[in-house]
Structures are given as structure tokens and as C-alpha cells.
Amino acid sequence: MHNPGSTTQERFPATERFADGAQFIAGRLTKGTSGRTHSVVDPATGAEVYTYDLAGTDDVDGAVAAAREAFGAWAGATPGERSDALHRFADVVAERAEDFARAESLQCGKPLKLSREFDVPGTIDNITFFAGAARHLPGQSAGEYSGDHTSYVRREPIGVVGSVAPWNYPLQMAAWKILPAIAAGNTIVLKPAELTPLTSLLFAQAATDAGIPDGVINIVTGTGKEAGEHLVGHPDVAMTSFTGSTAVGKRVAEIATATVKRLHLELGGKAPFVVFDDADLDAAVNGAVAGALINTGQDCTAATRAYVQRPLHDAFVERTAALMETVRLGDPFAPGTDLGPLVSHAQRDRVAGFVDRARAYARVVTGGETPLGDLSDGAYYRPTLIAGAAQDSEVVQSEIFGPVLVVLPFDTDDEGIALANDTPYGLAASAWSRDVYRTGRATREIKAGCVWINDHIPIISEMPHGGYKASGYGKDMSAYSFEEYTQIKHVMFDNTAVVRKDWHRTVFGDR
């Protein structure tokens, strides 16, 4: 069913593209068969903007079957053919950039300027990168490593990939899952979050319109418990890639292990932001506010724990609070909006719960409240700065996933780096200093998959994204992602034409 209101039509004119359902299987949209429906809600207003039939296990089976049927021909295509298809795909997405941006802002609540300037261009760049990478799968050069044989390495696609993506960056996460998989010759079934399926569906439609064969990319939109777990455990799925919380990642790993499939996990984060006493304070303050509040803080690499060396600590707290108070909350589609709502009222209440509990042991310097007036119907929460919390407190150790930054002091460099490493997570971090030796030490000793120096958040298609420790394993983006989506085969040729090899004597006879 499809019941967009007039407001939805203004904010996202392409709603008619989903009239046939929210499942994309074998090149066409269909309705889910679970017998249950779900509504996409505009978190800025609380209004339901699209109601659809959820996928059931039969839909997952159909999508996997379509992917399996398409695999042989797609895996057999030349790298050049797959590359050409991806280049066409990038062109189609670029032509529809505004539709993608509006759909992303409508379902997520992120400001349109973020969708237009970050999510959509970044996704187009990812497609273009993998269009080139499809023709350059790295491997060890052929050689006579034993002396009597020639060895070389083949990279081969794994098969059907079953991926599960989160709701914070639905378009980019769909791209990060789909692109390396299909560039390497796999086919894929993606389950987006049921809160935010719109851009994943647009993405699959664009791929089909660009000439990527039916069944190469399939989307099933259902709950994690039903559609997600069935996809991860499906015997015909050869690999699972999951992005989401560490707790759910553990469940995914349990299910995937039962069928001994390849597993890639990108899980939670609690990124430290380490400011040494020689840092450019203004740069650090601006970086902290931007790094903490991007996507309303719903970013696994967002700056969440600012450790500031004591000589700068008080000034950092004062200036960061002042800058946070200038951030403009508002309608994601309004030109002057800096910060939109969280993805849902439930997520807003979860964030508020963390802050409210922290009042018992820390100081809320600014924020810590939901706005009133015109924004009261949305899932808004003011940018929040907390000081005075202990290192072992909940707001320091747990992933809040909202516009909340906690600031703690440290004295020595040893202490700052130790505190940065003192959580279960290890996805991203940053260090701020004018001293190349200090920053060099930080890059070596902070245990995270990405360490920025004098900046926080930028990502690029050419470089890998993935974590240490409880943040998971495996890499998205970059040529390193092919390590996740290809199988390595060693091929060895005898060059001697000798019937009885010298090593045979270890089994029978003498030299």
C-alpha cells in the first residue's frame, strides 16, 4: 500500500517509484509476503510517508534464488564488462542525484545540504571508484617459487552475498555493501533497515536502468528477526556483510558460523578525539563540533569522547559549548538548517535517557533537552556537551549515537593515549597537535581502524574503512574490500615433465 500525503510529494516528488512495493527481486519491485506492514516516518514531523508490506522468508528465498541464477553469467563477465556497467550506473545515479538526496533526507531527517553534498556525491564517487577497481584486482605475480613449478593467484567471486545495512547512512551503506561485491563478480541480496528503505530501492532501480542484469542486485525490506536472520543463515548465501551495533553483530556471527560462511562485520564505535596542549584550539573546537554532530551524531565514527590536555581543557569546554549553541536545528529541507532530527522518536528518547542518567554524576554544559515550539513534533534533540564524567561512566563507555560529546581532561601524553584506547571499541579516532612526533605516536598507538590527524570524519573511496576490537573486522571501500568479496585460489603448474618426481621417494621407493 502507498499513501503519500501532499507534504511528502513536495519534499520528495518521486514517491510513485515505490507504488509496486518495497522488495526488489530479479529486476522488479514486488510486495512483501510476511502479512505485516511497516511505515516510513518522516522524523522531522512524525508523519507516515510510505507504508509497505514487509518481506517474509519466502521473499528472502526468492531473492537468493534470483541472485544465484544471475551469478554464473555475472561472474563470467569480463572485468571490463562489469566496469562498463558500473560506469553507466554512476551516470544514472548522478542524473537522479536530487531524488536520492530528497529521499535520504525524508526518511532519515538529515539536512538536505548533508544529503546533497556528502551522501549522494560520496556514493557516486564510490561507484566510479569500483568501476575502475573492477579491472584491477590485485594479486601476487606469477613466478617459479619452488623452482620446478609456476605459481599464480586467481581471485574468484564467492557467490551470493547476503548483506544487512543500517539506518544512519542508508544510501552510502547500500553502496558500500553492493559495489565491491558486484565489482568482484558476486551477486547480492541486501536487507536495508526497515526504517529507511527508500534510497536502497532507488539504488537498485538505477542499477537495472543502467543495464546491470536482473538478479545481480536484490533488495528485501523486512525485520532483522525475520528477513535478516533468514538471509544470514540461508544455505545458498556464501558470505554475509553486516553493519550495525556490536550486540546485533554478535548474533549475526552466531548465525553465519552455523553455515561456515565468509563474514564481514562493521560494528559500533566510540571515537576518541585527543587534543594535546600544543594543538590549534580553534581548529580543535571546530573539528569537535562538526565531528560530533554530523548526521545528528548518528555516525559510528563520530567524535564522542574528547580528551583535552589540562592546559586547554577549560577553554575547550567553554568554546565548544558556545559553538554548539550556534548550530541551527530545523526542518531538514529548509536552507538554513544545520542539524535535523534523529532518525526516530525512539532513538531520540534513547539518547535523552543517556543524558538524563548522566546528570547524576556529570555536568551538562549545554543542550540536554528536546526543543519546543515548531520542532516539538519531530525527533529533535539539542547538541549536548557533557563535562566531569568519569572514564568508567556510561556516557564515556557506551555508544550513544546522538548529538552528544563528552569532554575529559588528561595530564600526560601517556595518559591521553591510554584513555583513548580504554573502551571496547576501535573504529576511528583523531589526534590534534602541531608536533609531528606526538601525532606520529598517536597514529601508531591508538588502536583504531582509522586515525585522523588535525581533522575528524573525512572518508575517501580509495582508503579502507573498518575497525579493531569490538568494532568488528573487514574493510569497506578501497581495493582492500576485495579481500572480503573474493576467494583466493593458488594455481600451480609443473614445468619439468618428469614422470617420477624427487619428492615421491617420501611415499615410495628410494632416490
Short mmCIF file of C-alpha atoms in Angstrom, two decimals:
data_model
loop_
_atom_site.label_atom_id
_atom_site.label_comp_id
_atom_site.label_asym_id
_atom_site.label_seq_id
_atom_site.Cartn_x
_atom_site.Cartn_y
_atom_site.Cartn_z
CA MET A 1 0.00 0.00 0.00
CA HIS A 2 1.17 3.51 -0.72
CA ASN A 3 -0.34 6.60 0.89
CA PRO A 4 1.89 9.64 0.44
CA GLY A 5 0.39 12.93 1.54
CA SER A 6 0.76 16.26 -0.22
CA THR A 7 3.60 17.27 2.10
CA THR A 8 5.51 14.16 1.11
CA GLN A 9 5.00 14.97 -2.58
CA GLU A 10 6.57 18.39 -2.04
CA ARG A 11 9.54 17.04 -0.11
CA PHE A 12 10.12 14.01 -2.32
CA PRO A 13 8.32 14.07 -5.68
CA ALA A 14 9.45 10.56 -6.69
CA THR A 15 7.26 8.65 -4.23
CA GLU A 16 5.41 7.00 -7.11
CA ARG A 17 8.50 4.89 -7.79
CA PHE A 18 7.62 2.70 -4.82
CA ALA A 19 3.98 2.09 -5.70
CA ASP A 20 4.63 -1.57 -6.55
CA GLY A 21 6.22 -2.45 -3.22
CA ALA A 22 9.44 -2.34 -1.24
CA GLN A 23 11.04 -5.60 -2.40
CA PHE A 24 13.30 -5.52 -5.45
CA ILE A 25 13.82 -9.04 -6.73
CA ALA A 26 15.09 -10.12 -10.15
CA GLY A 27 14.84 -6.61 -11.54
CA ARG A 28 11.38 -5.57 -10.40
CA LEU A 29 9.54 -4.20 -7.40
CA THR A 30 7.13 -6.51 -5.60
CA LYS A 31 5.18 -6.54 -2.37
CA GLY A 32 6.38 -8.42 0.68
CA THR A 33 4.59 -11.58 1.76
CA SER A 34 5.06 -11.52 5.55
CA GLY A 35 1.45 -10.41 6.09
CA ARG A 36 2.64 -7.36 8.05
CA THR A 37 3.18 -3.75 7.05
CA HIS A 38 5.61 -1.06 8.12
CA SER A 39 5.61 2.72 7.70
CA VAL A 40 8.48 5.00 6.81
CA VAL A 41 8.09 8.01 9.11
CA ASP A 42 9.45 11.49 8.44
CA PRO A 43 11.31 12.07 11.73
CA ALA A 44 11.08 15.83 11.28
CA THR A 45 7.29 15.77 11.57
CA GLY A 46 6.29 12.34 12.84
CA ALA A 47 4.15 11.87 9.71
CA GLU A 48 3.91 8.50 7.97
CA VAL A 49 5.11 8.98 4.39
CA TYR A 50 5.16 5.48 2.93
CA THR A 51 3.55 2.23 4.09
CA TYR A 52 4.68 -1.06 2.61
CA ASP A 53 4.39 -4.82 3.03
CA LEU A 54 7.34 -6.30 4.88
CA ALA A 55 9.41 -9.12 3.43
CA GLY A 56 8.95 -12.60 4.80
CA THR A 57 11.17 -15.64 4.50
CA ASP A 58 9.64 -16.56 1.13
CA ASP A 59 10.75 -13.20 -0.26
CA VAL A 60 14.29 -13.82 1.00
CA ASP A 61 14.27 -17.25 -0.63
CA GLY A 62 13.11 -15.70 -3.90
CA ALA A 63 15.78 -13.01 -3.79
CA VAL A 64 18.53 -15.52 -3.05
CA ALA A 65 17.30 -17.74 -5.87
CA ALA A 66 17.36 -14.78 -8.27
CA ALA A 67 20.90 -13.88 -7.17
CA ARG A 68 22.04 -17.48 -7.53
CA GLU A 69 20.58 -17.72 -11.04
CA ALA A 70 22.29 -14.47 -12.08
CA PHE A 71 25.65 -15.42 -10.58
CA GLY A 72 27.07 -17.58 -13.36
CA ALA A 73 26.72 -15.04 -16.14
CA TRP A 74 27.77 -12.08 -13.99
CA ALA A 75 30.80 -13.90 -12.56
CA GLY A 76 31.70 -14.94 -16.11
CA ALA A 77 31.56 -11.39 -17.46
CA THR A 78 34.93 -9.83 -18.12
CA PRO A 79 36.25 -7.22 -15.69
CA GLY A 80 35.87 -4.69 -18.47
CA GLU A 81 32.21 -5.57 -18.96
CA ARG A 82 31.49 -5.20 -15.24
CA SER A 83 33.44 -1.95 -15.21
CA ASP A 84 31.44 -0.52 -18.11
CA ALA A 85 28.18 -1.43 -16.37
CA LEU A 86 29.29 0.32 -13.19
CA HIS A 87 30.27 3.45 -15.11
CA ARG A 88 26.76 3.55 -16.60
CA PHE A 89 25.38 3.01 -13.10
CA ALA A 90 27.28 6.06 -11.84
CA ASP A 91 25.83 8.16 -14.66
CA VAL A 92 22.26 7.14 -13.83
CA VAL A 93 22.69 7.91 -10.12
CA ALA A 94 24.22 11.28 -11.00
CA GLU A 95 21.24 12.10 -13.22
CA ARG A 96 18.90 11.30 -10.30
CA ALA A 97 21.02 12.93 -7.61
CA GLU A 98 18.27 15.22 -6.34
CA ASP A 99 15.81 12.33 -5.99
CA PHE A 100 18.36 10.41 -3.94
CA ALA A 101 19.12 13.42 -1.75
CA ARG A 102 15.47 14.15 -1.03
CA ALA A 103 14.62 10.53 -0.30
CA GLU A 104 17.57 10.27 2.09
CA SER A 105 16.59 13.43 3.96
CA LEU A 106 12.93 12.45 4.09
CA GLN A 107 13.50 9.04 5.66
CA CYS A 108 16.48 9.91 7.88
CA GLY A 109 15.84 13.52 8.87
CA LYS A 110 19.30 14.64 7.83
CA PRO A 111 19.65 18.16 6.43
CA LEU A 112 19.29 18.32 2.68
CA LYS A 113 22.69 20.00 2.43
CA LEU A 114 24.27 16.91 4.02
CA SER A 115 22.48 14.55 1.64
CA ARG A 116 23.31 16.71 -1.38
CA GLU A 117 26.91 17.48 -0.51
CA PHE A 118 28.07 14.32 1.30
CA ASP A 119 25.87 11.23 0.93
CA VAL A 120 25.00 11.41 -2.76
CA PRO A 121 28.32 12.68 -4.17
CA GLY A 122 30.17 10.20 -1.98
CA THR A 123 28.05 7.37 -3.33
CA ILE A 124 28.62 8.40 -6.95
CA ASP A 125 32.34 8.55 -6.24
CA ASN A 126 32.18 5.04 -4.73
CA ILE A 127 30.52 3.70 -7.89
CA THR A 128 33.13 5.34 -10.10
CA PHE A 129 35.95 4.00 -7.93
CA PHE A 130 34.69 0.43 -8.09
CA ALA A 131 34.09 0.75 -11.82
CA GLY A 132 37.84 1.24 -12.11
CA ALA A 133 38.76 -1.24 -9.38
CA ALA A 134 36.82 -4.00 -11.16
CA ARG A 135 39.63 -4.07 -13.74
CA HIS A 136 42.47 -4.07 -11.22
CA LEU A 137 42.07 -6.97 -8.82
CA PRO A 138 45.46 -7.20 -7.07
CA GLY A 139 47.35 -10.45 -6.68
CA GLN A 140 50.85 -11.86 -6.36
CA SER A 141 52.75 -12.04 -9.64
CA ALA A 142 53.29 -15.39 -11.29
CA GLY A 143 56.64 -17.00 -10.56
CA GLU A 144 58.66 -20.17 -10.11
CA TYR A 145 58.66 -20.14 -6.32
CA SER A 146 59.51 -23.84 -5.95
CA GLY A 147 61.94 -23.83 -8.86
CA ASP A 148 60.10 -26.60 -10.68
CA HIS A 149 56.64 -25.07 -10.87
CA THR A 150 54.96 -21.87 -11.97
CA SER A 151 52.50 -20.50 -9.41
CA TYR A 152 49.98 -17.75 -9.72
CA VAL A 153 46.97 -16.49 -7.79
CA ARG A 154 43.42 -16.22 -9.04
CA ARG A 155 40.80 -14.02 -7.40
CA GLU A 156 37.36 -15.51 -7.85
CA PRO A 157 33.94 -14.28 -6.74
CA ILE A 158 32.48 -16.04 -3.73
CA GLY A 159 28.87 -16.39 -4.87
CA VAL A 160 25.70 -14.90 -3.42
CA VAL A 161 26.36 -12.25 -0.77
CA GLY A 162 23.71 -11.55 1.85
CA SER A 163 24.21 -8.11 3.39
CA VAL A 164 22.44 -6.20 6.15
CA ALA A 165 22.75 -2.41 6.26
CA PRO A 166 21.87 0.15 8.97
CA TRP A 167 19.61 3.19 9.01
CA ASN A 168 22.09 6.02 9.63
CA TYR A 169 23.54 6.26 6.09
CA PRO A 170 21.17 4.07 4.09
CA LEU A 171 22.39 5.13 0.64
CA GLN A 172 26.10 5.02 1.40
CA MET A 173 25.82 1.77 3.32
CA ALA A 174 23.94 0.17 0.43
CA ALA A 175 26.73 1.30 -1.88
CA TRP A 176 29.48 0.07 0.45
CA LYS A 177 27.84 -3.37 0.53
CA ILE A 178 26.79 -3.69 -3.09
CA LEU A 179 29.65 -2.15 -5.06
CA PRO A 180 32.70 -4.22 -4.05
CA ALA A 181 30.57 -7.36 -4.13
CA ILE A 182 29.34 -6.92 -7.70
CA ALA A 183 32.59 -5.39 -8.98
CA ALA A 184 34.29 -8.63 -7.96
CA GLY A 185 31.67 -10.71 -9.79
CA ASN A 186 29.35 -11.67 -6.96
CA THR A 187 25.60 -11.16 -6.82
CA ILE A 188 23.90 -9.76 -3.75
CA VAL A 189 20.77 -9.64 -1.63
CA LEU A 190 20.71 -6.56 0.60
CA LYS A 191 18.41 -6.07 3.56
CA PRO A 192 18.21 -2.37 4.42
CA ALA A 193 16.82 -1.18 7.74
CA GLU A 194 13.03 -1.22 7.62
CA LEU A 195 13.03 2.41 8.84
CA THR A 196 14.92 3.66 5.79
CA PRO A 197 14.49 1.52 2.64
CA LEU A 198 13.81 4.25 0.07
CA THR A 199 17.29 5.02 -1.24
CA SER A 200 18.32 1.37 -1.34
CA LEU A 201 15.35 0.71 -3.61
CA LEU A 202 16.19 3.72 -5.78
CA PHE A 203 19.77 2.45 -5.97
CA ALA A 204 18.71 -0.98 -7.22
CA GLN A 205 16.33 0.57 -9.75
CA ALA A 206 19.13 2.78 -11.05
CA ALA A 207 21.39 -0.25 -11.45
CA THR A 208 18.76 -2.05 -13.52
CA ASP A 209 18.17 1.05 -15.65
CA ALA A 210 21.95 1.22 -16.22
CA GLY A 211 21.89 -2.30 -17.67
CA ILE A 212 23.15 -4.36 -14.74
CA PRO A 213 21.42 -7.73 -15.24
CA ASP A 214 18.34 -8.72 -13.29
CA GLY A 215 19.16 -10.65 -10.15
CA VAL A 216 22.63 -9.19 -9.65
CA ILE A 217 21.25 -6.72 -7.08
CA ASN A 218 18.22 -7.63 -4.96
CA ILE A 219 16.64 -5.78 -2.03
CA VAL A 220 14.47 -7.37 0.67
CA THR A 221 12.93 -4.98 3.18
CA GLY A 222 11.89 -6.73 6.34
CA THR A 223 12.66 -7.03 10.02
CA GLY A 224 16.03 -8.17 11.26
CA LYS A 225 14.50 -11.01 13.23
CA GLU A 226 12.63 -12.48 10.27
CA ALA A 227 14.15 -11.37 6.96
CA GLY A 228 17.62 -10.54 8.28
CA GLU A 229 18.26 -13.74 10.21
CA HIS A 230 16.84 -15.87 7.41
CA LEU A 231 19.16 -14.16 4.91
CA VAL A 232 22.26 -14.54 7.10
CA GLY A 233 21.53 -18.21 7.75
CA HIS A 234 20.50 -19.08 4.20
CA PRO A 235 22.46 -22.11 2.92
CA ASP A 236 22.82 -20.59 -0.57
CA VAL A 237 24.37 -17.37 0.78
CA ALA A 238 28.14 -17.72 0.68
CA MET A 239 29.05 -14.53 2.54
CA THR A 240 27.44 -12.12 4.97
CA SER A 241 28.38 -8.48 5.43
CA PHE A 242 26.76 -6.64 8.33
CA THR A 243 26.98 -3.06 9.57
CA GLY A 244 25.29 -2.20 12.85
CA SER A 245 25.64 -2.48 16.59
CA THR A 246 28.13 -4.80 18.25
CA ALA A 247 25.33 -6.60 20.08
CA VAL A 248 23.50 -7.47 16.86
CA GLY A 249 26.81 -8.23 15.17
CA LYS A 250 27.41 -10.98 17.71
CA ARG A 251 24.05 -12.52 16.80
CA VAL A 252 24.88 -12.29 13.09
CA ALA A 253 28.19 -14.04 13.73
CA GLU A 254 26.44 -16.86 15.59
CA ILE A 255 24.06 -17.48 12.70
CA ALA A 256 26.71 -17.18 10.00
CA THR A 257 29.05 -19.55 11.83
CA ALA A 258 26.47 -22.32 11.66
CA THR A 259 26.84 -22.45 7.87
CA VAL A 260 30.59 -21.61 7.82
CA LYS A 261 30.17 -18.63 5.51
CA ARG A 262 32.52 -15.68 4.98
CA LEU A 263 31.72 -12.91 7.45
CA HIS A 264 32.45 -9.18 7.42
CA LEU A 265 31.39 -7.07 10.41
CA GLU A 266 31.49 -3.28 10.76
CA LEU A 267 30.16 -2.64 14.25
CA GLY A 268 29.91 0.08 16.87
CA GLY A 269 32.31 2.86 17.69
CA LYS A 270 33.14 5.34 20.43
CA ALA A 271 35.70 7.54 18.72
CA PRO A 272 38.20 9.43 20.90
CA PHE A 273 39.19 12.99 19.99
CA VAL A 274 42.57 13.64 21.63
CA VAL A 275 43.65 17.28 21.96
CA PHE A 276 47.25 17.83 23.06
CA ASP A 277 48.28 21.09 24.73
CA ASP A 278 50.05 22.46 21.63
CA ALA A 279 47.01 21.99 19.36
CA ASP A 280 45.35 24.82 17.46
CA LEU A 281 42.47 25.30 19.87
CA ASP A 282 40.14 26.97 17.38
CA ALA A 283 40.70 24.19 14.87
CA ALA A 284 40.08 21.55 17.53
CA VAL A 285 36.85 23.22 18.69
CA ASN A 286 35.50 23.49 15.15
CA GLY A 287 36.54 19.91 14.43
CA ALA A 288 34.92 18.63 17.60
CA VAL A 289 31.56 20.25 16.93
CA ALA A 290 31.48 19.12 13.30
CA GLY A 291 32.79 15.66 14.13
CA ALA A 292 30.34 15.14 16.99
CA LEU A 293 27.23 16.49 15.29
CA ILE A 294 27.46 15.22 11.72
CA ASN A 295 24.28 13.30 10.88
CA THR A 296 22.97 14.36 14.31
CA GLY A 297 25.72 12.25 15.87
CA GLN A 298 24.35 9.07 14.30
CA ASP A 299 27.70 8.07 12.90
CA CYS A 300 29.83 5.20 14.18
CA THR A 301 32.96 7.29 13.60
CA ALA A 302 31.57 10.49 15.18
CA ALA A 303 33.69 12.24 17.80
CA THR A 304 32.18 11.15 21.09
CA ARG A 305 34.97 11.33 23.70
CA ALA A 306 37.11 14.48 23.70
CA TYR A 307 40.25 14.07 25.82
CA VAL A 308 41.82 17.50 26.24
CA GLN A 309 45.17 18.09 27.91
CA ARG A 310 44.59 20.07 31.07
CA PRO A 311 46.07 23.46 30.00
CA LEU A 312 43.45 23.66 27.19
CA HIS A 313 40.58 21.79 28.86
CA ASP A 314 38.53 24.65 30.34
CA ALA A 315 38.85 26.85 27.26
CA PHE A 316 37.92 23.92 25.02
CA VAL A 317 34.77 23.24 27.04
CA GLU A 318 33.74 26.90 27.00
CA ARG A 319 34.34 27.44 23.28
CA THR A 320 32.84 24.12 22.22
CA ALA A 321 29.66 24.82 24.18
CA ALA A 322 29.42 28.30 22.66
CA LEU A 323 29.82 26.94 19.13
CA MET A 324 27.29 24.17 19.71
CA GLU A 325 24.75 26.78 20.74
CA THR A 326 25.01 28.43 17.31
CA VAL A 327 24.03 25.23 15.47
CA ARG A 328 20.60 25.72 13.89
CA LEU A 329 18.04 22.95 14.41
CA GLY A 330 15.24 22.86 11.91
CA ASP A 331 13.38 21.31 9.00
CA PRO A 332 15.86 19.19 7.01
CA PHE A 333 14.51 20.71 3.79
CA ALA A 334 14.96 24.33 4.95
CA PRO A 335 18.06 26.09 3.57
CA GLY A 336 19.19 27.42 6.96
CA THR A 337 19.11 24.11 8.83
CA ASP A 338 22.36 22.72 10.24
CA LEU A 339 21.01 19.85 12.31
CA GLY A 340 17.94 17.73 11.70
CA PRO A 341 16.15 15.28 13.98
CA LEU A 342 17.33 11.86 14.98
CA VAL A 343 16.05 9.01 12.86
CA SER A 344 13.08 8.26 15.14
CA HIS A 345 11.41 9.30 18.35
CA ALA A 346 12.60 6.05 19.92
CA GLN A 347 16.19 6.91 19.09
CA ARG A 348 15.74 10.43 20.46
CA ASP A 349 14.37 9.04 23.71
CA ARG A 350 17.27 6.61 23.94
CA VAL A 351 19.77 9.47 23.59
CA ALA A 352 17.88 11.58 26.12
CA GLY A 353 18.00 8.67 28.56
CA PHE A 354 21.80 8.58 28.45
CA VAL A 355 22.00 12.33 29.12
CA ASP A 356 19.39 12.30 31.88
CA ARG A 357 21.20 9.50 33.71
CA ALA A 358 24.50 11.37 33.34
CA ARG A 359 23.15 14.34 35.32
CA ALA A 360 23.65 12.28 38.48
CA TYR A 361 27.43 12.12 38.02
CA ALA A 362 28.42 14.77 35.45
CA ARG A 363 27.64 18.30 34.28
CA VAL A 364 25.54 19.01 31.20
CA VAL A 365 27.26 22.16 29.94
CA THR A 366 24.82 22.85 27.11
CA GLY A 367 21.92 21.10 25.43
CA GLY A 368 20.43 18.03 27.05
CA GLU A 369 16.86 18.78 26.03
CA THR A 370 14.29 18.45 23.28
CA PRO A 371 13.22 21.71 21.64
CA LEU A 372 9.70 23.06 21.98
CA GLY A 373 7.57 25.04 19.56
CA ASP A 374 7.61 24.23 15.86
CA LEU A 375 10.04 21.33 16.33
CA SER A 376 8.20 19.57 19.13
CA ASP A 377 6.53 17.02 16.83
CA GLY A 378 9.86 15.85 15.42
CA ALA A 379 12.58 13.64 16.90
CA TYR A 380 14.86 16.59 17.67
CA TYR A 381 17.47 16.84 20.41
CA ARG A 382 19.72 19.78 21.10
CA PRO A 383 23.51 19.47 20.66
CA THR A 384 24.81 18.40 24.04
CA LEU A 385 28.16 18.80 25.78
CA ILE A 386 28.92 16.90 28.99
CA ALA A 387 31.90 17.52 31.28
CA GLY A 388 33.06 15.98 34.55
CA ALA A 389 32.16 12.38 33.77
CA ALA A 390 34.41 9.57 34.97
CA GLN A 391 36.22 7.37 32.47
CA ASP A 392 34.24 4.31 33.53
CA SER A 393 30.84 6.04 33.31
CA GLU A 394 28.11 5.04 30.89
CA VAL A 395 28.35 8.12 28.68
CA VAL A 396 32.07 7.55 28.18
CA GLN A 397 31.96 3.80 27.58
CA SER A 398 28.68 3.21 25.71
CA GLU A 399 27.74 4.15 22.17
CA ILE A 400 25.04 6.84 22.46
CA PHE A 401 24.57 7.50 18.73
CA GLY A 402 23.28 11.02 19.08
CA PRO A 403 24.47 14.66 19.22
CA VAL A 404 26.38 14.22 22.48
CA LEU A 405 30.05 14.94 23.16
CA VAL A 406 31.74 14.14 26.47
CA VAL A 407 34.91 16.06 27.47
CA LEU A 408 37.51 14.72 29.92
CA PRO A 409 40.92 16.14 30.92
CA PHE A 410 44.28 14.38 30.87
CA ASP A 411 47.75 15.33 32.04
CA THR A 412 50.48 13.37 30.27
CA ASP A 413 50.66 12.11 26.70
CA ASP A 414 50.81 8.56 28.02
CA GLU A 415 47.55 9.12 29.88
CA GLY A 416 45.80 10.66 26.87
CA ILE A 417 46.59 7.73 24.60
CA ALA A 418 45.72 5.20 27.31
CA LEU A 419 42.32 6.85 27.85
CA ALA A 420 41.69 6.92 24.09
CA ASN A 421 42.19 3.14 23.98
CA ASP A 422 40.14 2.47 27.10
CA THR A 423 36.85 1.28 25.58
CA PRO A 424 35.89 -1.99 23.87
CA TYR A 425 35.68 -0.17 20.51
CA GLY A 426 38.31 0.67 17.93
CA LEU A 427 36.73 2.06 14.77
CA ALA A 428 38.07 5.61 14.44
CA ALA A 429 39.95 8.30 16.37
CA SER A 430 41.65 11.65 15.91
CA ALA A 431 44.61 13.43 17.46
CA TRP A 432 45.23 17.17 17.46
CA SER A 433 48.74 18.63 17.77
CA ARG A 434 51.30 20.75 15.90
CA ASP A 435 54.06 18.29 16.88
CA VAL A 436 54.80 15.66 14.24
CA TYR A 437 56.27 13.29 16.81
CA ARG A 438 53.21 13.47 19.03
CA THR A 439 50.88 12.86 16.11
CA GLY A 440 53.10 10.08 14.79
CA ARG A 441 52.94 8.35 18.14
CA ALA A 442 49.17 8.72 18.18
CA THR A 443 48.83 7.05 14.78
CA ARG A 444 50.94 4.12 15.99
CA GLU A 445 49.49 3.61 19.45
CA ILE A 446 45.78 4.42 19.18
CA LYS A 447 44.00 1.15 18.43
CA ALA A 448 41.53 2.07 15.72
CA GLY A 449 40.95 1.30 12.07
CA CYS A 450 41.27 4.97 11.13
CA VAL A 451 43.22 7.73 12.88
CA TRP A 452 42.85 11.29 11.62
CA ILE A 453 45.37 13.99 12.44
CA ASN A 454 44.03 17.53 12.93
CA ASP A 455 40.70 16.56 11.39
CA HIS A 456 37.87 14.14 12.11
CA ILE A 457 35.33 12.37 9.83
CA PRO A 458 36.52 12.69 6.18
CA ILE A 459 36.48 9.43 4.23
CA ILE A 460 37.59 8.65 0.69
CA SER A 461 36.81 5.80 -1.66
CA GLU A 462 40.46 4.87 -2.14
CA MET A 463 41.09 4.16 1.55
CA PRO A 464 39.65 1.35 3.73
CA HIS A 465 37.05 1.73 6.45
CA GLY A 466 36.80 -0.83 9.23
CA GLY A 467 37.65 -1.38 12.86
CA TYR A 468 39.61 -3.09 15.59
CA LYS A 469 38.37 -4.91 18.70
CA ALA A 470 34.59 -4.83 19.28
CA SER A 471 34.19 -2.60 16.22
CA GLY A 472 34.44 -5.68 14.04
CA TYR A 473 36.70 -6.84 11.23
CA GLY A 474 36.98 -6.48 7.49
CA LYS A 475 37.12 -3.41 5.28
CA ASP A 476 34.63 -1.39 3.27
CA MET A 477 35.66 0.76 0.32
CA SER A 478 39.14 0.72 -1.29
CA ALA A 479 40.89 -2.12 -3.08
CA TYR A 480 41.21 -3.82 0.31
CA SER A 481 37.49 -4.59 0.19
CA PHE A 482 38.21 -7.17 -2.49
CA GLU A 483 39.86 -9.19 0.27
CA GLU A 484 36.33 -9.54 1.67
CA TYR A 485 34.48 -10.30 -1.56
CA THR A 486 36.85 -12.64 -3.43
CA GLN A 487 38.25 -16.09 -2.85
CA ILE A 488 41.97 -16.63 -3.35
CA LYS A 489 43.00 -19.67 -5.40
CA HIS A 490 46.58 -20.83 -5.82
CA VAL A 491 47.22 -22.43 -9.24
CA MET A 492 50.45 -24.45 -9.69
CA PHE A 493 51.90 -25.89 -12.94
CA ASP A 494 54.67 -28.46 -13.14
CA ASN A 495 57.38 -27.25 -15.53
CA THR A 496 59.64 -30.35 -15.58
CA ALA A 497 57.64 -33.03 -17.42
CA VAL A 498 59.42 -35.50 -15.13
CA VAL A 499 57.31 -38.60 -14.51
CA ARG A 500 58.78 -39.56 -11.16
CA LYS A 501 59.47 -36.51 -9.02
CA ASP A 502 62.23 -36.50 -6.44
CA TRP A 503 59.74 -35.93 -3.62
CA HIS A 504 57.88 -39.15 -4.49
CA ARG A 505 60.54 -41.08 -2.53
CA THR A 506 58.97 -39.81 0.67
CA VAL A 507 56.00 -42.02 -0.21
CA PHE A 508 57.53 -44.94 -2.12
CA GLY A 509 60.97 -46.15 -3.13
CA ASP A 510 64.43 -44.63 -2.79
CA ARG A 511 66.20 -41.80 -4.53
#
